mmCIF file of C-alpha atoms and ligand atoms in Angstrom:
data_model
loop_
_atom_site.group_PDB
_atom_site.id
_atom_site.type_symbol
_atom_site.label_atom_id
_atom_site.label_comp_id
_atom_site.label_asym_id
_atom_site.label_seq_id
_atom_site.Cartn_x
_atom_site.Cartn_y
_atom_site.Cartn_z
ATOM 1 C CA UNK A 1 -53.453 35.835 45.136
ATOM 2 C CA UNK A 2 -54.226 38.594 44.363
ATOM 3 C CA UNK A 3 -54.647 40.922 47.539
ATOM 4 C CA UNK A 4 -55.555 44.251 46.904
ATOM 5 C CA UNK A 5 -53.074 46.025 48.916
ATOM 6 C CA UNK A 6 -53.701 49.311 52.070
ATOM 7 C CA UNK A 7 -51.011 50.952 50.393
ATOM 8 C CA UNK A 8 -53.127 51.038 46.781
ATOM 9 C CA UNK A 9 -56.336 52.267 48.355
ATOM 10 C CA UNK A 10 -57.047 56.660 48.058
ATOM 11 C CA UNK A 11 -57.665 56.659 51.816
ATOM 12 C CA UNK A 12 -58.518 60.681 52.112
ATOM 13 C CA UNK A 13 -61.749 61.274 54.274
ATOM 14 C CA UNK A 14 -62.108 56.580 54.493
ATOM 15 C CA UNK A 15 -63.491 54.617 57.659
ATOM 16 C CA UNK A 16 -60.633 52.402 57.662
ATOM 17 C CA UNK A 17 -61.432 49.478 59.660
ATOM 18 C CA UNK A 18 -57.083 48.192 60.500
ATOM 19 C CA UNK A 19 -57.997 44.445 62.952
ATOM 20 C CA UNK A 20 -53.995 44.356 64.201
ATOM 21 C CA UNK A 21 -53.214 41.654 66.951
ATOM 22 C CA UNK A 22 -51.973 43.924 69.481
ATOM 23 C CA UNK A 23 -52.598 40.732 72.137
ATOM 24 C CA UNK A 24 -49.505 42.015 74.238
ATOM 25 C CA UNK A 25 -48.339 40.699 78.098
ATOM 26 C CA UNK A 26 -49.527 43.417 80.759
ATOM 27 C CA UNK A 27 -48.486 42.652 84.296
ATOM 28 C CA UNK A 28 -50.009 44.925 86.725
ATOM 29 C CA UNK A 29 -52.154 47.322 84.340
ATOM 30 C CA UNK A 30 -47.997 47.779 82.436
ATOM 31 C CA UNK A 31 -47.180 46.493 78.739
ATOM 32 C CA UNK A 32 -44.368 44.230 79.814
ATOM 33 C CA UNK A 33 -43.385 43.333 74.993
ATOM 34 C CA UNK A 34 -44.249 46.355 72.719
ATOM 35 C CA UNK A 35 -42.868 43.865 69.675
ATOM 36 C CA UNK A 36 -46.194 43.992 68.437
ATOM 37 C CA UNK A 37 -47.400 47.400 68.955
ATOM 38 C CA UNK A 38 -43.937 49.222 67.734
ATOM 39 C CA UNK A 39 -45.281 46.077 64.216
ATOM 40 C CA UNK A 40 -48.905 47.519 63.416
ATOM 41 C CA UNK A 41 -47.621 51.545 63.970
ATOM 42 C CA UNK A 42 -46.591 51.697 60.410
ATOM 43 C CA UNK A 43 -49.823 51.048 59.612
ATOM 44 C CA UNK A 44 -50.959 52.730 61.425
ATOM 45 C CA UNK A 45 -49.317 55.779 60.091
ATOM 46 C CA UNK A 46 -49.767 55.382 56.785
ATOM 47 C CA UNK A 47 -53.920 56.263 57.306
ATOM 48 C CA UNK A 48 -53.347 59.484 59.549
ATOM 49 C CA UNK A 49 -51.347 59.853 57.148
ATOM 50 C CA UNK A 50 -53.097 59.866 54.068
ATOM 51 C CA UNK A 51 -56.598 61.860 55.830
ATOM 52 C CA UNK A 52 -58.440 58.432 56.860
ATOM 53 C CA UNK A 53 -60.043 57.932 60.363
ATOM 54 C CA UNK A 54 -58.643 55.126 61.971
ATOM 55 C CA UNK A 55 -60.629 52.786 63.574
ATOM 56 C CA UNK A 56 -58.017 50.336 65.018
ATOM 57 C CA UNK A 57 -59.351 46.599 67.238
ATOM 58 C CA UNK A 58 -58.322 43.650 68.513
ATOM 59 C CA UNK A 59 -58.417 40.627 71.084
ATOM 60 C CA UNK A 60 -56.531 40.613 73.866
ATOM 61 C CA UNK A 61 -56.086 37.034 75.801
ATOM 62 C CA UNK A 62 -58.931 34.417 75.314
ATOM 63 C CA UNK A 63 -62.118 36.892 77.786
ATOM 64 C CA UNK A 64 -65.484 34.697 78.092
ATOM 65 C CA UNK A 65 -67.538 36.174 75.211
ATOM 66 C CA UNK A 66 -70.416 37.987 76.221
ATOM 67 C CA UNK A 67 -69.090 39.060 80.569
ATOM 68 C CA UNK A 68 -68.475 42.894 81.099
ATOM 69 C CA UNK A 69 -65.536 44.344 81.737
ATOM 70 C CA UNK A 70 -66.042 45.051 85.407
ATOM 71 C CA UNK A 71 -66.111 40.856 85.208
ATOM 72 C CA UNK A 72 -62.720 40.482 83.953
ATOM 73 C CA UNK A 73 -61.059 43.798 83.697
ATOM 74 C CA UNK A 74 -57.469 41.946 82.748
ATOM 75 C CA UNK A 75 -59.465 41.568 79.186
ATOM 76 C CA UNK A 76 -59.372 46.023 79.073
ATOM 77 C CA UNK A 77 -56.621 46.815 75.691
ATOM 78 C CA UNK A 78 -56.996 50.467 77.640
ATOM 79 C CA UNK A 79 -53.317 49.471 79.217
ATOM 80 C CA UNK A 80 -52.471 48.901 75.001
ATOM 81 C CA UNK A 81 -54.551 52.030 74.326
ATOM 82 C CA UNK A 82 -52.353 54.638 76.638
ATOM 83 C CA UNK A 83 -48.790 53.216 74.425
ATOM 84 C CA UNK A 84 -50.244 53.691 71.483
ATOM 85 C CA UNK A 85 -51.449 57.486 72.216
ATOM 86 C CA UNK A 86 -48.340 57.845 73.918
ATOM 87 C CA UNK A 87 -45.963 56.153 70.738
ATOM 88 C CA UNK A 88 -47.860 57.540 68.112
ATOM 89 C CA UNK A 89 -48.718 61.003 70.111
ATOM 90 C CA UNK A 90 -52.618 61.270 69.347
ATOM 91 C CA UNK A 91 -55.327 60.731 70.875
ATOM 92 C CA UNK A 92 -56.643 57.729 71.725
ATOM 93 C CA UNK A 93 -60.767 57.393 71.800
ATOM 94 C CA UNK A 94 -60.852 53.533 73.568
ATOM 95 C CA UNK A 95 -64.298 53.463 72.331
ATOM 96 C CA UNK A 96 -66.043 49.992 74.373
ATOM 97 C CA UNK A 97 -69.301 50.701 73.337
ATOM 98 C CA UNK A 98 -69.062 50.392 68.943
ATOM 99 C CA UNK A 99 -71.739 47.870 68.365
ATOM 100 C CA UNK A 100 -73.847 49.726 70.104
ATOM 101 C CA UNK A 101 -73.079 53.214 68.897
ATOM 102 C CA UNK A 102 -71.094 53.080 65.868
ATOM 103 C CA UNK A 103 -70.883 57.026 66.163
ATOM 104 C CA UNK A 104 -68.946 56.791 68.953
ATOM 105 C CA UNK A 105 -66.205 55.002 67.090
ATOM 106 C CA UNK A 106 -65.368 58.344 64.807
ATOM 107 C CA UNK A 107 -61.865 59.508 66.864
ATOM 108 C CA UNK A 108 -61.540 63.265 66.568
ATOM 109 C CA UNK A 109 -59.590 63.970 64.254
ATOM 110 C CA UNK A 110 -55.974 63.039 63.737
ATOM 111 C CA UNK A 111 -56.382 60.882 66.408
ATOM 112 C CA UNK A 112 -57.907 56.807 65.888
ATOM 113 C CA UNK A 113 -59.956 54.567 67.582
ATOM 114 C CA UNK A 114 -58.323 51.892 70.267
ATOM 115 C CA UNK A 115 -61.788 49.187 69.957
ATOM 116 C CA UNK A 116 -62.640 47.437 72.772
ATOM 117 C CA UNK A 117 -61.450 43.386 72.687
ATOM 118 C CA UNK A 118 -63.289 41.558 69.367
ATOM 119 C CA UNK A 119 -63.433 38.817 71.555
ATOM 120 C CA UNK A 120 -66.032 40.268 74.292
ATOM 121 C CA UNK A 121 -68.290 40.074 71.632
ATOM 122 C CA UNK A 122 -70.630 37.263 71.729
ATOM 123 C CA UNK A 123 -70.049 35.495 67.957
ATOM 124 C CA UNK A 124 -66.409 36.143 67.416
ATOM 125 C CA UNK A 125 -64.823 33.235 68.202
ATOM 126 C CA UNK A 126 -67.673 31.833 65.821
ATOM 127 C CA UNK A 127 -67.417 33.918 63.186
ATOM 128 C CA UNK A 128 -71.099 35.161 63.175
ATOM 129 C CA UNK A 129 -72.507 36.677 60.234
ATOM 130 C CA UNK A 130 -74.568 38.780 62.100
ATOM 131 C CA UNK A 131 -71.648 40.783 64.781
ATOM 132 C CA UNK A 132 -69.327 40.612 61.113
ATOM 133 C CA UNK A 133 -72.164 42.732 59.969
ATOM 134 C CA UNK A 134 -71.770 45.621 62.449
ATOM 135 C CA UNK A 135 -67.707 45.344 62.142
ATOM 136 C CA UNK A 136 -67.887 46.171 58.914
ATOM 137 C CA UNK A 137 -70.521 48.541 59.646
ATOM 138 C CA UNK A 138 -68.124 50.436 61.289
ATOM 139 C CA UNK A 139 -66.166 50.996 58.014
ATOM 140 C CA UNK A 140 -65.867 52.315 54.833
ATOM 141 C CA UNK A 141 -61.483 50.078 53.899
ATOM 142 C CA UNK A 142 -61.581 46.623 56.090
ATOM 143 C CA UNK A 143 -58.242 46.155 56.744
ATOM 144 C CA UNK A 144 -56.206 43.223 57.708
ATOM 145 C CA UNK A 145 -53.133 43.675 59.553
ATOM 146 C CA UNK A 146 -53.430 40.849 62.383
ATOM 147 C CA UNK A 147 -50.793 38.433 60.840
ATOM 148 C CA UNK A 148 -50.852 36.935 64.590
ATOM 149 C CA UNK A 149 -54.497 36.246 64.248
ATOM 150 C CA UNK A 150 -54.759 35.436 60.270
ATOM 151 C CA UNK A 151 -54.605 31.043 61.697
ATOM 152 C CA UNK A 152 -58.146 32.446 63.238
ATOM 153 C CA UNK A 153 -61.587 32.125 60.521
ATOM 154 C CA UNK A 154 -63.318 34.840 64.140
ATOM 155 C CA UNK A 155 -65.590 37.422 63.513
ATOM 156 C CA UNK A 156 -62.578 40.374 63.270
ATOM 157 C CA UNK A 157 -60.248 38.767 60.901
ATOM 158 C CA UNK A 158 -62.139 36.670 58.287
ATOM 159 C CA UNK A 159 -66.037 36.923 58.768
ATOM 160 C CA UNK A 160 -65.897 40.766 58.435
ATOM 161 C CA UNK A 161 -63.877 41.407 54.971
ATOM 162 C CA UNK A 162 -66.817 39.590 54.228
ATOM 163 C CA UNK A 163 -69.270 42.591 54.024
ATOM 164 C CA UNK A 164 -67.258 45.469 54.386
ATOM 165 C CA UNK A 165 -67.858 47.795 51.171
ATOM 166 C CA UNK A 166 -64.010 46.827 50.723
ATOM 167 C CA UNK A 167 -61.038 45.081 51.769
ATOM 168 C CA UNK A 168 -57.950 44.891 51.818
ATOM 169 C CA UNK A 169 -54.235 43.673 53.235
ATOM 170 C CA UNK A 170 -52.774 46.108 55.647
ATOM 171 C CA UNK A 171 -48.821 46.393 55.226
ATOM 172 C CA UNK A 172 -48.060 44.374 57.865
ATOM 173 C CA UNK A 173 -49.190 42.084 56.902
ATOM 174 C CA UNK A 174 -48.125 41.870 52.990
ATOM 175 C CA UNK A 175 -44.883 42.001 55.285
ATOM 176 C CA UNK A 176 -44.922 38.918 57.177
ATOM 177 C CA UNK A 177 -46.446 36.423 54.267
ATOM 178 C CA UNK A 178 -43.554 38.352 52.474
ATOM 179 C CA UNK A 179 -40.541 37.275 54.295
ATOM 180 C CA UNK A 180 -42.406 33.613 54.638
ATOM 181 C CA UNK A 181 -42.805 33.478 50.966
ATOM 182 C CA UNK A 182 -39.201 35.001 50.190
ATOM 183 C CA UNK A 183 -37.553 32.054 52.885
ATOM 184 C CA UNK A 184 -40.128 28.994 51.846
ATOM 185 C CA UNK A 185 -41.106 29.303 47.921
ATOM 186 C CA UNK A 186 -38.448 30.816 46.543
ATOM 187 C CA UNK A 187 -35.025 30.948 48.363
ATOM 188 C CA UNK A 188 -31.799 31.238 48.252
ATOM 189 C CA UNK A 189 -29.878 27.865 49.005
ATOM 190 C CA UNK A 190 -28.715 26.413 50.413
ATOM 191 C CA UNK A 191 -32.070 26.820 52.938
ATOM 192 C CA UNK A 192 -31.883 25.626 56.891
ATOM 193 C CA UNK A 193 -34.212 25.029 58.929
ATOM 194 C CA UNK A 194 -33.772 25.035 62.613
ATOM 195 C CA UNK A 195 -37.247 23.651 64.954
ATOM 196 C CA UNK A 196 -36.426 23.159 68.541
ATOM 197 C CA UNK A 197 -39.137 23.274 71.516
ATOM 198 C CA UNK A 198 -40.856 19.949 73.171
ATOM 199 C CA UNK A 199 -41.977 17.574 71.688
ATOM 200 C CA UNK A 200 -42.007 16.690 67.551
ATOM 201 C CA UNK A 201 -46.061 16.256 68.190
ATOM 202 C CA UNK A 202 -47.105 19.817 68.295
ATOM 203 C CA UNK A 203 -44.789 20.194 65.394
ATOM 204 C CA UNK A 204 -44.309 17.809 63.106
ATOM 205 C CA UNK A 205 -46.366 18.855 59.848
ATOM 206 C CA UNK A 206 -43.995 21.585 60.306
ATOM 207 C CA UNK A 207 -40.752 19.298 60.187
ATOM 208 C CA UNK A 208 -42.409 17.801 58.365
ATOM 209 C CA UNK A 209 -43.412 20.127 55.362
ATOM 210 C CA UNK A 210 -39.597 22.243 56.364
ATOM 211 C CA UNK A 211 -38.234 18.780 55.334
ATOM 212 C CA UNK A 212 -39.817 18.485 51.120
ATOM 213 C CA UNK A 213 -37.668 22.696 51.085
ATOM 214 C CA UNK A 214 -34.632 22.656 53.143
ATOM 215 C CA UNK A 215 -31.030 21.599 51.537
ATOM 216 C CA UNK A 216 -30.196 21.072 56.429
ATOM 217 C CA UNK A 217 -32.332 20.713 59.260
ATOM 218 C CA UNK A 218 -32.064 21.543 62.995
ATOM 219 C CA UNK A 219 -33.837 20.247 65.676
ATOM 220 C CA UNK A 220 -33.078 21.203 68.956
ATOM 221 C CA UNK A 221 -35.207 20.754 72.458
ATOM 222 C CA UNK A 222 -36.679 17.597 72.773
ATOM 223 C CA UNK A 223 -37.700 17.411 69.684
ATOM 224 C CA UNK A 224 -34.003 16.220 69.302
ATOM 225 C CA UNK A 225 -34.921 13.620 72.291
ATOM 226 C CA UNK A 226 -36.602 11.797 70.033
ATOM 227 C CA UNK A 227 -34.039 11.872 66.434
ATOM 228 C CA UNK A 228 -31.102 10.994 69.549
ATOM 229 C CA UNK A 229 -33.321 8.548 70.488
ATOM 230 C CA UNK A 230 -34.639 7.226 67.002
ATOM 231 C CA UNK A 231 -30.593 6.895 66.434
ATOM 232 C CA UNK A 232 -30.231 4.128 68.994
ATOM 233 C CA UNK A 233 -28.381 6.761 71.797
ATOM 234 C CA UNK A 234 -29.789 6.817 75.386
ATOM 235 C CA UNK A 235 -30.922 9.841 76.183
ATOM 236 C CA UNK A 236 -31.836 9.103 79.993
ATOM 237 C CA UNK A 237 -34.590 10.783 82.181
ATOM 238 C CA UNK A 238 -34.381 13.782 79.143
ATOM 239 C CA UNK A 239 -38.006 14.417 77.921
ATOM 240 C CA UNK A 240 -38.234 12.345 74.684
ATOM 241 C CA UNK A 241 -41.520 10.633 72.343
ATOM 242 C CA UNK A 242 -41.330 7.013 72.203
ATOM 243 C CA UNK A 243 -44.217 7.040 69.605
ATOM 244 C CA UNK A 244 -42.339 9.272 68.013
ATOM 245 C CA UNK A 245 -39.028 7.460 66.599
ATOM 246 C CA UNK A 246 -40.101 6.461 63.055
ATOM 247 C CA UNK A 247 -41.092 10.017 62.121
ATOM 248 C CA UNK A 248 -38.362 10.666 63.175
ATOM 249 C CA UNK A 249 -36.227 8.069 61.302
ATOM 250 C CA UNK A 250 -38.941 9.263 58.574
ATOM 251 C CA UNK A 251 -37.262 12.319 58.934
ATOM 252 C CA UNK A 252 -33.993 11.920 58.600
ATOM 253 C CA UNK A 253 -33.778 10.064 56.046
ATOM 254 C CA UNK A 254 -35.600 13.018 53.724
ATOM 255 C CA UNK A 255 -33.492 15.522 54.558
ATOM 256 C CA UNK A 256 -30.660 16.044 56.486
ATOM 257 C CA UNK A 257 -30.135 16.592 60.343
ATOM 258 C CA UNK A 258 -26.734 16.444 61.960
ATOM 259 C CA UNK A 259 -27.518 15.502 65.818
ATOM 260 C CA UNK A 260 -25.426 16.679 68.672
ATOM 261 C CA UNK A 261 -22.417 14.864 69.105
ATOM 262 C CA UNK A 262 -22.618 16.313 72.945
ATOM 263 C CA UNK A 263 -25.107 17.554 74.779
ATOM 264 C CA UNK A 264 -24.732 19.311 78.835
ATOM 265 C CA UNK A 265 -26.500 17.672 80.762
ATOM 266 C CA UNK A 266 -28.008 17.487 84.878
ATOM 267 C CA UNK A 267 -29.518 15.281 87.304
ATOM 268 C CA UNK A 268 -33.860 17.646 87.457
ATOM 269 C CA UNK A 269 -34.599 20.268 85.363
ATOM 270 C CA UNK A 270 -33.983 23.099 87.847
ATOM 271 C CA UNK A 271 -32.102 26.763 87.931
ATOM 272 C CA UNK A 272 -29.937 25.411 90.381
ATOM 273 C CA UNK A 273 -29.095 22.283 88.343
ATOM 274 C CA UNK A 274 -25.445 20.958 88.356
ATOM 275 C CA UNK A 275 -24.445 20.834 84.578
ATOM 276 C CA UNK A 276 -22.294 18.764 83.061
ATOM 277 C CA UNK A 277 -21.110 18.416 79.566
ATOM 278 C CA UNK A 278 -21.003 14.439 77.606
ATOM 279 C CA UNK A 279 -20.463 12.977 74.030
ATOM 280 C CA UNK A 280 -23.620 12.563 73.852
ATOM 281 C CA UNK A 281 -22.757 8.362 74.015
ATOM 282 C CA UNK A 282 -22.101 9.352 77.438
ATOM 283 C CA UNK A 283 -25.274 10.233 78.633
ATOM 284 C CA UNK A 284 -26.451 7.852 81.782
ATOM 285 C CA UNK A 285 -29.892 6.849 82.898
ATOM 286 C CA UNK A 286 -30.151 9.133 84.696
ATOM 287 C CA UNK A 287 -29.222 12.105 83.314
ATOM 288 C CA UNK A 288 -31.446 14.924 81.382
ATOM 289 C CA UNK A 289 -30.286 16.067 78.324
ATOM 290 C CA UNK A 290 -30.751 20.350 78.342
ATOM 291 C CA UNK A 291 -28.735 21.577 75.812
ATOM 292 C CA UNK A 292 -25.929 20.908 73.510
ATOM 293 C CA UNK A 293 -22.204 20.769 74.427
ATOM 294 C CA UNK A 294 -20.359 23.239 73.128
ATOM 295 C CA UNK A 295 -18.526 20.869 70.371
ATOM 296 C CA UNK A 296 -21.828 21.502 68.586
ATOM 297 C CA UNK A 297 -22.384 25.039 69.304
ATOM 298 C CA UNK A 298 -19.135 25.216 67.104
ATOM 299 C CA UNK A 299 -20.660 22.712 64.744
ATOM 300 C CA UNK A 300 -23.737 24.293 64.206
ATOM 301 C CA UNK A 301 -22.476 27.567 64.394
ATOM 302 C CA UNK A 302 -20.512 26.564 61.257
ATOM 303 C CA UNK A 303 -23.983 25.712 59.990
ATOM 304 C CA UNK A 304 -25.226 28.258 59.924
ATOM 305 C CA UNK A 305 -22.377 30.250 58.396
ATOM 306 C CA UNK A 306 -22.505 28.439 54.985
ATOM 307 C CA UNK A 307 -26.747 28.733 54.342
ATOM 308 C CA UNK A 308 -28.301 31.485 52.604
ATOM 309 C CA UNK A 309 -31.240 31.582 53.777
ATOM 310 C CA UNK A 310 -32.567 30.120 57.583
ATOM 311 C CA UNK A 311 -35.586 30.043 59.626
ATOM 312 C CA UNK A 312 -36.002 29.860 63.336
ATOM 313 C CA UNK A 313 -37.987 28.344 65.417
ATOM 314 C CA UNK A 314 -37.477 26.804 68.977
ATOM 315 C CA UNK A 315 -34.183 27.592 71.064
ATOM 316 C CA UNK A 316 -32.266 24.437 71.962
ATOM 317 C CA UNK A 317 -32.265 24.132 75.168
ATOM 318 C CA UNK A 318 -33.304 25.308 78.237
ATOM 319 C CA UNK A 319 -32.222 28.794 77.017
ATOM 320 C CA UNK A 320 -33.525 30.750 80.628
ATOM 321 C CA UNK A 321 -31.348 29.131 82.546
ATOM 322 C CA UNK A 322 -27.956 29.765 81.994
ATOM 323 C CA UNK A 323 -26.033 27.012 82.685
ATOM 324 C CA UNK A 324 -28.061 25.067 79.648
ATOM 325 C CA UNK A 325 -28.074 28.726 78.043
ATOM 326 C CA UNK A 326 -24.902 29.197 75.234
ATOM 327 C CA UNK A 327 -26.592 26.357 73.181
ATOM 328 C CA UNK A 328 -28.885 29.140 71.902
ATOM 329 C CA UNK A 329 -26.444 31.870 72.078
ATOM 330 C CA UNK A 330 -23.987 29.597 70.012
ATOM 331 C CA UNK A 331 -27.311 29.416 67.423
ATOM 332 C CA UNK A 332 -28.681 33.585 67.544
ATOM 333 C CA UNK A 333 -24.642 34.036 67.701
ATOM 334 C CA UNK A 334 -24.256 32.392 64.604
ATOM 335 C CA UNK A 335 -28.228 33.582 62.935
ATOM 336 C CA UNK A 336 -26.976 37.287 63.632
ATOM 337 C CA UNK A 337 -23.292 36.812 61.676
ATOM 338 C CA UNK A 338 -25.441 34.904 58.733
ATOM 339 C CA UNK A 339 -25.835 37.562 55.734
ATOM 340 C CA UNK A 340 -28.414 36.253 53.870
ATOM 341 C CA UNK A 341 -31.969 36.011 54.862
ATOM 342 C CA UNK A 342 -32.902 35.106 58.422
ATOM 343 C CA UNK A 343 -36.798 34.610 59.484
ATOM 344 C CA UNK A 344 -37.597 34.050 63.743
ATOM 345 C CA UNK A 345 -40.695 33.147 64.314
ATOM 346 C CA UNK A 346 -42.206 32.432 67.584
ATOM 347 C CA UNK A 347 -42.909 33.199 71.157
ATOM 348 C CA UNK A 348 -40.113 31.551 72.911
ATOM 349 C CA UNK A 349 -37.987 31.530 69.564
ATOM 350 C CA UNK A 350 -38.367 35.884 69.869
ATOM 351 C CA UNK A 351 -37.381 35.411 73.931
ATOM 352 C CA UNK A 352 -34.402 34.443 72.894
ATOM 353 C CA UNK A 353 -33.090 36.690 70.672
ATOM 354 C CA UNK A 354 -34.031 39.626 72.810
ATOM 355 C CA UNK A 355 -32.508 38.074 75.460
ATOM 356 C CA UNK A 356 -29.166 37.794 73.338
ATOM 357 C CA UNK A 357 -29.545 41.099 72.090
ATOM 358 C CA UNK A 358 -29.273 40.251 68.149
ATOM 359 C CA UNK A 359 -33.191 41.192 66.768
ATOM 360 C CA UNK A 360 -31.047 44.281 65.245
ATOM 361 C CA UNK A 361 -29.303 41.534 62.731
ATOM 362 C CA UNK A 362 -32.727 39.042 61.456
ATOM 363 C CA UNK A 363 -33.458 39.620 58.821
ATOM 364 C CA UNK A 364 -37.665 39.640 59.867
ATOM 365 C CA UNK A 365 -38.505 38.704 63.981
ATOM 366 C CA UNK A 366 -41.913 37.515 62.898
ATOM 367 C CA UNK A 367 -45.148 38.117 65.052
ATOM 368 C CA UNK A 368 -46.551 35.362 64.717
ATOM 369 C CA UNK A 369 -46.368 31.399 66.669
ATOM 370 C CA UNK A 370 -48.995 29.797 65.942
ATOM 371 C CA UNK A 371 -50.197 31.504 63.070
ATOM 372 C CA UNK A 372 -46.045 32.099 61.748
ATOM 373 C CA UNK A 373 -46.337 27.890 62.075
ATOM 374 C CA UNK A 374 -49.533 26.757 60.493
ATOM 375 C CA UNK A 375 -48.299 28.790 57.778
ATOM 376 C CA UNK A 376 -44.943 27.131 58.012
ATOM 377 C CA UNK A 377 -46.851 24.029 57.649
ATOM 378 C CA UNK A 378 -47.998 24.613 54.339
ATOM 379 C CA UNK A 379 -52.087 25.294 55.491
ATOM 380 C CA UNK A 380 -53.859 28.647 53.915
ATOM 381 C CA UNK A 381 -54.487 30.983 56.890
ATOM 382 C CA UNK A 382 -57.910 31.401 56.354
ATOM 383 C CA UNK A 383 -58.123 35.328 56.861
ATOM 384 C CA UNK A 384 -55.992 35.919 53.760
ATOM 385 C CA UNK A 385 -57.379 33.307 51.745
ATOM 386 C CA UNK A 386 -60.729 34.953 52.367
ATOM 387 C CA UNK A 387 -59.083 38.577 51.141
ATOM 388 C CA UNK A 388 -57.876 37.042 47.867
ATOM 389 C CA UNK A 389 -61.021 37.689 45.110
HETATM 390 C C1 3PG B 401 -51.358 34.954 69.745
HETATM 391 O O1 3PG B 401 -50.801 35.867 70.659
HETATM 392 O O2 3PG B 401 -51.727 33.376 69.696
HETATM 393 C C2 3PG B 401 -52.424 35.715 68.429
HETATM 394 O O3 3PG B 401 -52.557 35.897 69.431
HETATM 395 C C3 3PG B 401 -53.773 34.353 68.779
HETATM 396 O O4 3PG B 401 -54.795 34.768 70.108
HETATM 397 P P1 3PG B 401 -54.951 33.278 69.635
HETATM 398 O O5 3PG B 401 -54.011 32.063 70.025
HETATM 399 O O6 3PG B 401 -55.584 33.232 71.626
HETATM 400 O O7 3PG B 401 -55.850 32.960 69.251
HETATM 401 MG MG1 MG B 402 -51.519 30.830 70.279
#
């Protein structure tokens, strides 16, 4: 792909409109996880240091288009503006009327502007051209840096790139794409993918695409139950998908998928459920599989240790409950201890990595959830494709 990079452009004196994904969790007006905000800082600092006029835009949540902020105050990016100001130590102008009064989008010298939630604008989600033209009119250069939203073709991620005088990729987007390419297109072998989560059906294309490129595939959570059932084991009351047994068998023919030899079961799904370790062949009709067992955790950890590239999405057990957390903890520690290249993505995976304190030991943690999965399943990211011209 021939994509212009922000680093290669002369930004001095230019109005630079940067699309970030600042869609972060907010509770009672406070940012509760700042990963995406911190990931965007190098891009914003680059613009400031280069003497550009930075105008940042993002969505937050899924508000209603055309409905005023007073009627949906939870849609406001104001807490993010405050947070950005504290981290950057520069004035942040949060601007709501930028479509009608574009001059208001210009920050004071040395400061930045954060445009209010783009998803409140009529036409944003349908990628309306008129709206895209109005975003484009705010800038000399459009910088697409929102990897987490690159799978959405919307006015602020896709349309704007068509009409802006220049459009390029920001450093965060470039880093994300490089990490994905390094893991999937030109990886050092052996390559392992760990895919957990509730359902095979939601990740079937991800599994199929990975099976073609990896040497080993570890499946976890409800996904593993479907593979166990396909291999002929009784999975009791566990979540599994009978319709997908055939798909599971086909995947096991294409690539090596080691199945758990022991599991942690309970009779109910709850924080206080009594956990019991069993060989997988001893699972009873009333049992629910909620984690891998200790023997499996040890053998998966050994396997992980032998790999040179690891792609991780999804926990292997109900790690939120302590008695079912050991499997995911063992996986997290083994990924952290691996000296090769490790890439992790998706909200639950990042929560697990955070919980087990190994954030600094994973080579690259993606800011994308849906976008990460779309890329891994081989889909084109429209907001990246539009930059390629
Ligand atoms: C996300 O958190 O998944 C991204 O910010 C994209 O948001 P969306 O799924 O509402 O488009
Ligand atoms: Mg999403």
